[in-house]
mmCIF file of C-alpha atoms in Angstrom:
data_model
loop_
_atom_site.group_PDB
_atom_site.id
_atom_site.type_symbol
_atom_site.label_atom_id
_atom_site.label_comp_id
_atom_site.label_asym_id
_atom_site.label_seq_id
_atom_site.Cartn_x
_atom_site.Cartn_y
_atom_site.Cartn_z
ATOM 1 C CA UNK A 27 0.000 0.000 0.000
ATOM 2 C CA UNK A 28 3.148 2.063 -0.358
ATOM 3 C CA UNK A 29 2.572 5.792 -1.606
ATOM 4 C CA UNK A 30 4.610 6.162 -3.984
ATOM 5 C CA UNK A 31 4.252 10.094 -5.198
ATOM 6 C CA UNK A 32 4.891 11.466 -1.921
ATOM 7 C CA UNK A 33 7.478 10.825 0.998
ATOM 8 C CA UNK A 34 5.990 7.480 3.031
ATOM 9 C CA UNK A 35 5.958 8.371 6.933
ATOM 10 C CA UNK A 36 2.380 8.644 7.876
ATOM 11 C CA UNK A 37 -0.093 5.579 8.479
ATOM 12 C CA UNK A 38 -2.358 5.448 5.698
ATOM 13 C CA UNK A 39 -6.084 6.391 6.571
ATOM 14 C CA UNK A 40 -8.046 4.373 8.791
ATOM 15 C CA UNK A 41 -9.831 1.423 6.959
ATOM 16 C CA UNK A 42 -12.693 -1.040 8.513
ATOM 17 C CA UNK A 43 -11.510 -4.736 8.435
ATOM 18 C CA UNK A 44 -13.413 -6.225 4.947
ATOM 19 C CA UNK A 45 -13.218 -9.377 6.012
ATOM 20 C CA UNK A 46 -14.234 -11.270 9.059
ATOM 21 C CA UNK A 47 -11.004 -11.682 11.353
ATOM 22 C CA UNK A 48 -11.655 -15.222 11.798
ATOM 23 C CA UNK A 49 -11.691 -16.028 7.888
ATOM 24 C CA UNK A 50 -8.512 -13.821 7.162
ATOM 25 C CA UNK A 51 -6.331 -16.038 9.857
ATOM 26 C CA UNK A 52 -8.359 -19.301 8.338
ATOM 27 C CA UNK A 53 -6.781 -18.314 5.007
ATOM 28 C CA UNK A 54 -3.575 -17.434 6.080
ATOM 29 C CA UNK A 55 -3.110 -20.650 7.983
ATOM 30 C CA UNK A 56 -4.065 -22.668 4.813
ATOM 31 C CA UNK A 57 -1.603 -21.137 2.422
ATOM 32 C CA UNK A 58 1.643 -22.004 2.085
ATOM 33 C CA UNK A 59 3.496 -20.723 5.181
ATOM 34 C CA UNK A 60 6.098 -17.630 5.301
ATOM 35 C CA UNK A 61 9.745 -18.399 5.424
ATOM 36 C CA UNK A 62 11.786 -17.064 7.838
ATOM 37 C CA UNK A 63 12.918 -14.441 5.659
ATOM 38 C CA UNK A 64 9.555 -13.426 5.313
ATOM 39 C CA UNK A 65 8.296 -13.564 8.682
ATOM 40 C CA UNK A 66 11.403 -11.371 9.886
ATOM 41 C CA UNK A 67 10.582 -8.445 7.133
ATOM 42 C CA UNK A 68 7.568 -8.246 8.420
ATOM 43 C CA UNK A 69 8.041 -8.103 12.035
ATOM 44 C CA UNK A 70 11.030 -5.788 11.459
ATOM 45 C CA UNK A 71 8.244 -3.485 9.168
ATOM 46 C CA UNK A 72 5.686 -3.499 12.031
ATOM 47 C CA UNK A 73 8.713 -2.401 14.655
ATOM 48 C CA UNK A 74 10.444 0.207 12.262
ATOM 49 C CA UNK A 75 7.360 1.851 10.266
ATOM 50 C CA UNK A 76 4.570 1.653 13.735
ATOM 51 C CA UNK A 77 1.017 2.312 12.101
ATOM 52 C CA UNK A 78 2.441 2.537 8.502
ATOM 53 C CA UNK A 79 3.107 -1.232 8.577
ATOM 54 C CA UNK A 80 -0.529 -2.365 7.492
ATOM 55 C CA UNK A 81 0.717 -0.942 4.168
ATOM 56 C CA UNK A 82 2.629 -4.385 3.949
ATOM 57 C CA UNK A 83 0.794 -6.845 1.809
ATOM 58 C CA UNK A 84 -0.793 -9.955 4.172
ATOM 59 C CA UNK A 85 1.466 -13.199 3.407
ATOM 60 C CA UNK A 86 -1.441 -14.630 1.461
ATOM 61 C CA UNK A 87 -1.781 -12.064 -1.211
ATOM 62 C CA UNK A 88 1.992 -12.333 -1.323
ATOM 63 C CA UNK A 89 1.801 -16.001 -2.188
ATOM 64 C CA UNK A 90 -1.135 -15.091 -4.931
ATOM 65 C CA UNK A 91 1.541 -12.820 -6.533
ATOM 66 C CA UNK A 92 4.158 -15.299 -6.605
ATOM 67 C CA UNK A 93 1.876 -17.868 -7.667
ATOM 68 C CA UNK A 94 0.388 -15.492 -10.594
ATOM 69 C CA UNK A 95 4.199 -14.752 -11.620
ATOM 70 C CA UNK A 96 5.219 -17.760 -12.303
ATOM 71 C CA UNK A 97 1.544 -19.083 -14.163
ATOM 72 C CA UNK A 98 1.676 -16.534 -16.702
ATOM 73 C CA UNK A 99 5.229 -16.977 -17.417
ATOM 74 C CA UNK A 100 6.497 -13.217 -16.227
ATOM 75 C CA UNK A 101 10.522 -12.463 -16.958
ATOM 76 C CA UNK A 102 9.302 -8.632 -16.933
ATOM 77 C CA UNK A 103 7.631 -6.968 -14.044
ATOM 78 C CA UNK A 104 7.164 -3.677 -12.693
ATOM 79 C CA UNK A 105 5.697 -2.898 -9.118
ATOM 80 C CA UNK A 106 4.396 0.716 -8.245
ATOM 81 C CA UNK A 107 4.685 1.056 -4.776
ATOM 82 C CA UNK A 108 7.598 -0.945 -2.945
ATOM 83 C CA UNK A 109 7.358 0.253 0.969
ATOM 84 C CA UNK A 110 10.120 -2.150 2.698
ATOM 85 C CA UNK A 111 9.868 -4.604 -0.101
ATOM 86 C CA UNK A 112 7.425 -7.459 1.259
ATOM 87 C CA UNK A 113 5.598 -7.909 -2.473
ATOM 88 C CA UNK A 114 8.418 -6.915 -4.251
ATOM 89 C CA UNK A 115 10.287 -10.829 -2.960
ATOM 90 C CA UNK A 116 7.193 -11.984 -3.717
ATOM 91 C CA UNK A 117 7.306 -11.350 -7.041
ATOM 92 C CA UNK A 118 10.565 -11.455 -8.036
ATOM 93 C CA UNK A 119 10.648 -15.382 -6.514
ATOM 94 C CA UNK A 120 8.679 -16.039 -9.131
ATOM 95 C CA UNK A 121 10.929 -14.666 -12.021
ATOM 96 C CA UNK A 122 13.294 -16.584 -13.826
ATOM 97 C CA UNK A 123 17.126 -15.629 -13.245
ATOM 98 C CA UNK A 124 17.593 -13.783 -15.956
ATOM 99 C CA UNK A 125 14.070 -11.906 -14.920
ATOM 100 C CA UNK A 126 14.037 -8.143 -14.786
ATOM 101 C CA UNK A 127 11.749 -6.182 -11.670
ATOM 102 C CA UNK A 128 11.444 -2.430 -11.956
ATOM 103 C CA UNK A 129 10.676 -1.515 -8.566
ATOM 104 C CA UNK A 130 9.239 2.169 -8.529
ATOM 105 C CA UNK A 131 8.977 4.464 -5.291
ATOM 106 C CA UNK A 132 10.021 7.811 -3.622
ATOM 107 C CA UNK A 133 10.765 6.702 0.012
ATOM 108 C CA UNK A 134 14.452 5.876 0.541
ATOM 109 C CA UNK A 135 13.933 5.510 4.445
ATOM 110 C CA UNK A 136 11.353 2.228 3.591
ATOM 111 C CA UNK A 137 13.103 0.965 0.657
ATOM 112 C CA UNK A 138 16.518 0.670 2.549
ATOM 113 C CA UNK A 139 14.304 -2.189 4.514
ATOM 114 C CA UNK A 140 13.340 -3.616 1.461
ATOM 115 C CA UNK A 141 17.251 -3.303 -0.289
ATOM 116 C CA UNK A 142 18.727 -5.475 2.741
ATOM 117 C CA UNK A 143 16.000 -8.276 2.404
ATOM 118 C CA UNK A 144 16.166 -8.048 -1.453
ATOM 119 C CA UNK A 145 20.059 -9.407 -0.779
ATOM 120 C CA UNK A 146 19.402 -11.389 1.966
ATOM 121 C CA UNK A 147 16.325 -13.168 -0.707
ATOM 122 C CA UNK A 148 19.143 -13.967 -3.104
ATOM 123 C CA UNK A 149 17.057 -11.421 -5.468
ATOM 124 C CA UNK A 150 18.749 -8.605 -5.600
ATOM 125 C CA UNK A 151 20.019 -8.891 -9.059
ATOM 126 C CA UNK A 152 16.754 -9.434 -10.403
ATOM 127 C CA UNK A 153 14.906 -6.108 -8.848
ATOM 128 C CA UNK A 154 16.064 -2.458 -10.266
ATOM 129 C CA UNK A 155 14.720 0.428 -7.536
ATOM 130 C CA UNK A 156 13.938 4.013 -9.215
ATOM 131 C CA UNK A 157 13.449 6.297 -6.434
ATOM 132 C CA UNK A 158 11.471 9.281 -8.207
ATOM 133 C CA UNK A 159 7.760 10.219 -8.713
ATOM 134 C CA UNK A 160 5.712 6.257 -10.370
ATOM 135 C CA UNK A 161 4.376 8.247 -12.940
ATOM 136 C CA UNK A 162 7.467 9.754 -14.456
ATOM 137 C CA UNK A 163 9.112 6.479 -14.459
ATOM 138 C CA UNK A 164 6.329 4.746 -16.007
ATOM 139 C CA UNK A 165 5.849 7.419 -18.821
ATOM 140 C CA UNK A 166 9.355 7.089 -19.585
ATOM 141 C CA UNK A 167 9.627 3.133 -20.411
ATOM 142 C CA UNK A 168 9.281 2.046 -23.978
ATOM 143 C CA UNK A 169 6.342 2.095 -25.451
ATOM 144 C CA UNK A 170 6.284 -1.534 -27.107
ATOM 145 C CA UNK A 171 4.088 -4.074 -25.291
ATOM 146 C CA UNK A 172 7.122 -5.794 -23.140
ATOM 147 C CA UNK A 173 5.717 -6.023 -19.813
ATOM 148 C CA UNK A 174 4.500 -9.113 -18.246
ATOM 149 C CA UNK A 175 3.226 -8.656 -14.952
ATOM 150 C CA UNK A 176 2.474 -4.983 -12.944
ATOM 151 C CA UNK A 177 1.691 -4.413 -9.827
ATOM 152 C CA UNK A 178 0.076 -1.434 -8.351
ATOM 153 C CA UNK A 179 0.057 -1.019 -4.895
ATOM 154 C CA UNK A 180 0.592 3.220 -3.834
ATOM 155 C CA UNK A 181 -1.256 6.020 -3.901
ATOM 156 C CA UNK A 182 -4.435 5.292 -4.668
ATOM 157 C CA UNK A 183 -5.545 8.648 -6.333
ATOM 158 C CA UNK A 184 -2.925 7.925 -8.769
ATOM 159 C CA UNK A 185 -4.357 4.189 -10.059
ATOM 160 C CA UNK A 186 -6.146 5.687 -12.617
ATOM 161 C CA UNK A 187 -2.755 7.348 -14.691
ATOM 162 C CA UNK A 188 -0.668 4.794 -13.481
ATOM 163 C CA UNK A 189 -3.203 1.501 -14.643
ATOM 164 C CA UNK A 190 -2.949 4.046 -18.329
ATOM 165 C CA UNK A 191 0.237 3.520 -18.839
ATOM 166 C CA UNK A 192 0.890 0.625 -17.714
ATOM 167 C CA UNK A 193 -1.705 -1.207 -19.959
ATOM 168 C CA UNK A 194 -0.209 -0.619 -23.548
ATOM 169 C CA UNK A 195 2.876 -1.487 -22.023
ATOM 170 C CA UNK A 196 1.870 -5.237 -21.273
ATOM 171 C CA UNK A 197 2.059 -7.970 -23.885
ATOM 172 C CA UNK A 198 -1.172 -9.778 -24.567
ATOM 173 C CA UNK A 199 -1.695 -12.415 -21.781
ATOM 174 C CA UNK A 200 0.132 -10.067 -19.719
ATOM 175 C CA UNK A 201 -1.233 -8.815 -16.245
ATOM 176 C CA UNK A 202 -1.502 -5.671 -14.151
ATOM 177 C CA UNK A 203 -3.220 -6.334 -10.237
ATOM 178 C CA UNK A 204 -4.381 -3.648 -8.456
ATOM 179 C CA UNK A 205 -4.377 -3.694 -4.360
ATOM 180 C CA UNK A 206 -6.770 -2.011 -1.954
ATOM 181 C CA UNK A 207 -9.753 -1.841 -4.476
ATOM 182 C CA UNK A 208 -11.936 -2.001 -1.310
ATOM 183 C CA UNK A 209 -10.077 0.366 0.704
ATOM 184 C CA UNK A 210 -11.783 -1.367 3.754
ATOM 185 C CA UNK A 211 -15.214 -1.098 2.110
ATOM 186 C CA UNK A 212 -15.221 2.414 1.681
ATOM 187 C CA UNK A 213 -15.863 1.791 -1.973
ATOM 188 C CA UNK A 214 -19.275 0.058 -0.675
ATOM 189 C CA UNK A 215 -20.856 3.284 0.572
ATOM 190 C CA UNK A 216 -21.508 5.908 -1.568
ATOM 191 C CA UNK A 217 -21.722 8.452 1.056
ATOM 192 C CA UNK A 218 -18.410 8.151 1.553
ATOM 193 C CA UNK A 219 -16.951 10.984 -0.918
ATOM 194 C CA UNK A 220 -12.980 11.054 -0.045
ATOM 195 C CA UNK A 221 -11.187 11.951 -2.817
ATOM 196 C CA UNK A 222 -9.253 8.055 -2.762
ATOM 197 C CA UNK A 223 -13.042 6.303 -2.437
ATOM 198 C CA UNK A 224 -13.589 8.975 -5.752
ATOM 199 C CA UNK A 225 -10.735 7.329 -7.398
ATOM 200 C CA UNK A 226 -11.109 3.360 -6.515
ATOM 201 C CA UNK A 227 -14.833 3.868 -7.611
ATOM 202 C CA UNK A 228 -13.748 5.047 -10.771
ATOM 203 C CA UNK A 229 -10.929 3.022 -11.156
ATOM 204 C CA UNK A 230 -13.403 -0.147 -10.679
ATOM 205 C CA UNK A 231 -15.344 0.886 -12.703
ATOM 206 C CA UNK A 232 -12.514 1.455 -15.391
ATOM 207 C CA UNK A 233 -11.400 -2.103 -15.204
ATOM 208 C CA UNK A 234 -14.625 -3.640 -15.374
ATOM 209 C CA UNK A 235 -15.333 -1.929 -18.406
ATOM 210 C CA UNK A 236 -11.822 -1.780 -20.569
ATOM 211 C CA UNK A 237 -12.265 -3.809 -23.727
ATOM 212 C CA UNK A 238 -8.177 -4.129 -23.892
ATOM 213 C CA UNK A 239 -8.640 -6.749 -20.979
ATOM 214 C CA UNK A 240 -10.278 -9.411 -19.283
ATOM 215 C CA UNK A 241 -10.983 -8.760 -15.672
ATOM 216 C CA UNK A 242 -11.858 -9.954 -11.981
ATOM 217 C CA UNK A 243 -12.216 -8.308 -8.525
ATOM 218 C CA UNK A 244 -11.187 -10.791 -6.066
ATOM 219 C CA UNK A 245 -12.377 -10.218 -2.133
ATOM 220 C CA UNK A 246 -8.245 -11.085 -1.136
ATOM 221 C CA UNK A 247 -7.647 -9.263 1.734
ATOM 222 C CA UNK A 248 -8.586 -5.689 1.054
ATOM 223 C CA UNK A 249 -9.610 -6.287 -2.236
ATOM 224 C CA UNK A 250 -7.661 -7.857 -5.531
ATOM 225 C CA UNK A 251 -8.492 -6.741 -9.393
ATOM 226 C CA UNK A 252 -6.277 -9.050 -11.948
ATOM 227 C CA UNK A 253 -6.693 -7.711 -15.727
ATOM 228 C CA UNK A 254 -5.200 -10.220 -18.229
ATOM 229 C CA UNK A 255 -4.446 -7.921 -21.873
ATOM 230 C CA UNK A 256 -6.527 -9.422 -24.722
#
């Protein structure tokens, strides 16, 4: 849930729990378990970053990336949003050696975290870190359909222009997933009118209806969209 437009130090807003707290540990404890690795990042994220650390993707959506990496075949990803780089392992597990991970934040303070467990993953030499505003790094890649998995996981007000460029970029059968598309089931009410319930509304609404893919909304954690590119 990493912001990754603006400098990452404040908790992200407050969000209800979307799903009953007795069916998210039921899921957790039937999926494949957390290495140690794993289970250290995260309990050195919820010392270092306080109430910023529920920006961390839950283990089980962090086995869905993995899994979805290595299904479709991915040797090129790019992840919008890093925070101390729980996903990013995730996803560049399930790359090939030779596989390529551009990594895009702003926060250096969170993504040193994620740098020492990228090395400590033996994946450091697949992930590439641009510290500088998502959107400029995103509008400067080639245009040629050569990407093969995306993940979006930061600001949510900028989903909209980052899901736009990132979709011409991906080869058909490729993927973008979006996180947070609940954001705690403020999506659900329409009286809520902050300007990030604005945005995921829309941006639901986008996916749902974009003829250049095939998509679902999945009710992981706080909410998963996949879009496959026809």
């Amino acid at each position: 849930m990493t912001d990754s437009t603006s400098h990452v130090t404040a908790p992200a807003p407050k969000r209800g729990p979307v799903l009953d707290p007795a069916l998210g540990d039921y899921l957790l404890t039937h999926s494949s378990p957390a290495d140690d690795l794993l289970r250290e990042l995260a309990e050195e994220t919820r010392r270092a970053t306080g109430g910023a650390a529920g920006m961390q993707v839950s283990h089980d959506e962090g086995v869905l990336l993995n899994m979805l990496v290595r299904m479709s075949g991915a040797r090129r990803a790019v992840e919008v949003g890093v925070f101390t780089g729980y996903s990013s392992i995730c996803i560049a597990r399930g790359l090939p050696e030779d596989g390529h991970l551009l990594a895009c934040d702003v926060s250096t303070e969170w993504t040193s975290i994620a740098q020492r467990y990228w090395e400590r993953a033996g994946v450091a030499g697949r992930i590439e870190l641009k510290i500088a505003p998502a959107i400029e790094t995103l509008r400067a890649l080639p245009a040629e359909p050569e990407i093969d998995f995306a993940f979006i996981d930061a600001d949510k007000t900028g989903y909209p222009a980052y899901y736009e460029e990132l979709v011409p970029r991906l080869r058909p059968g490729g993927l973008v997933v979006l996180d947070n598309v609940f954001l705690g089931g403020r999506v659900f009410d329409p009286a809520c009118r902050d300007e990030d319930a604005v945005t995921m509304r829309r941006m639901n609404e986008i996916t749902a209806g974009d003829e250049r893919v095939d998509s679902v909304m999945l009710p992981v954690r706080d909410g998963v969209t996949i879009a496959r590119r026809r």
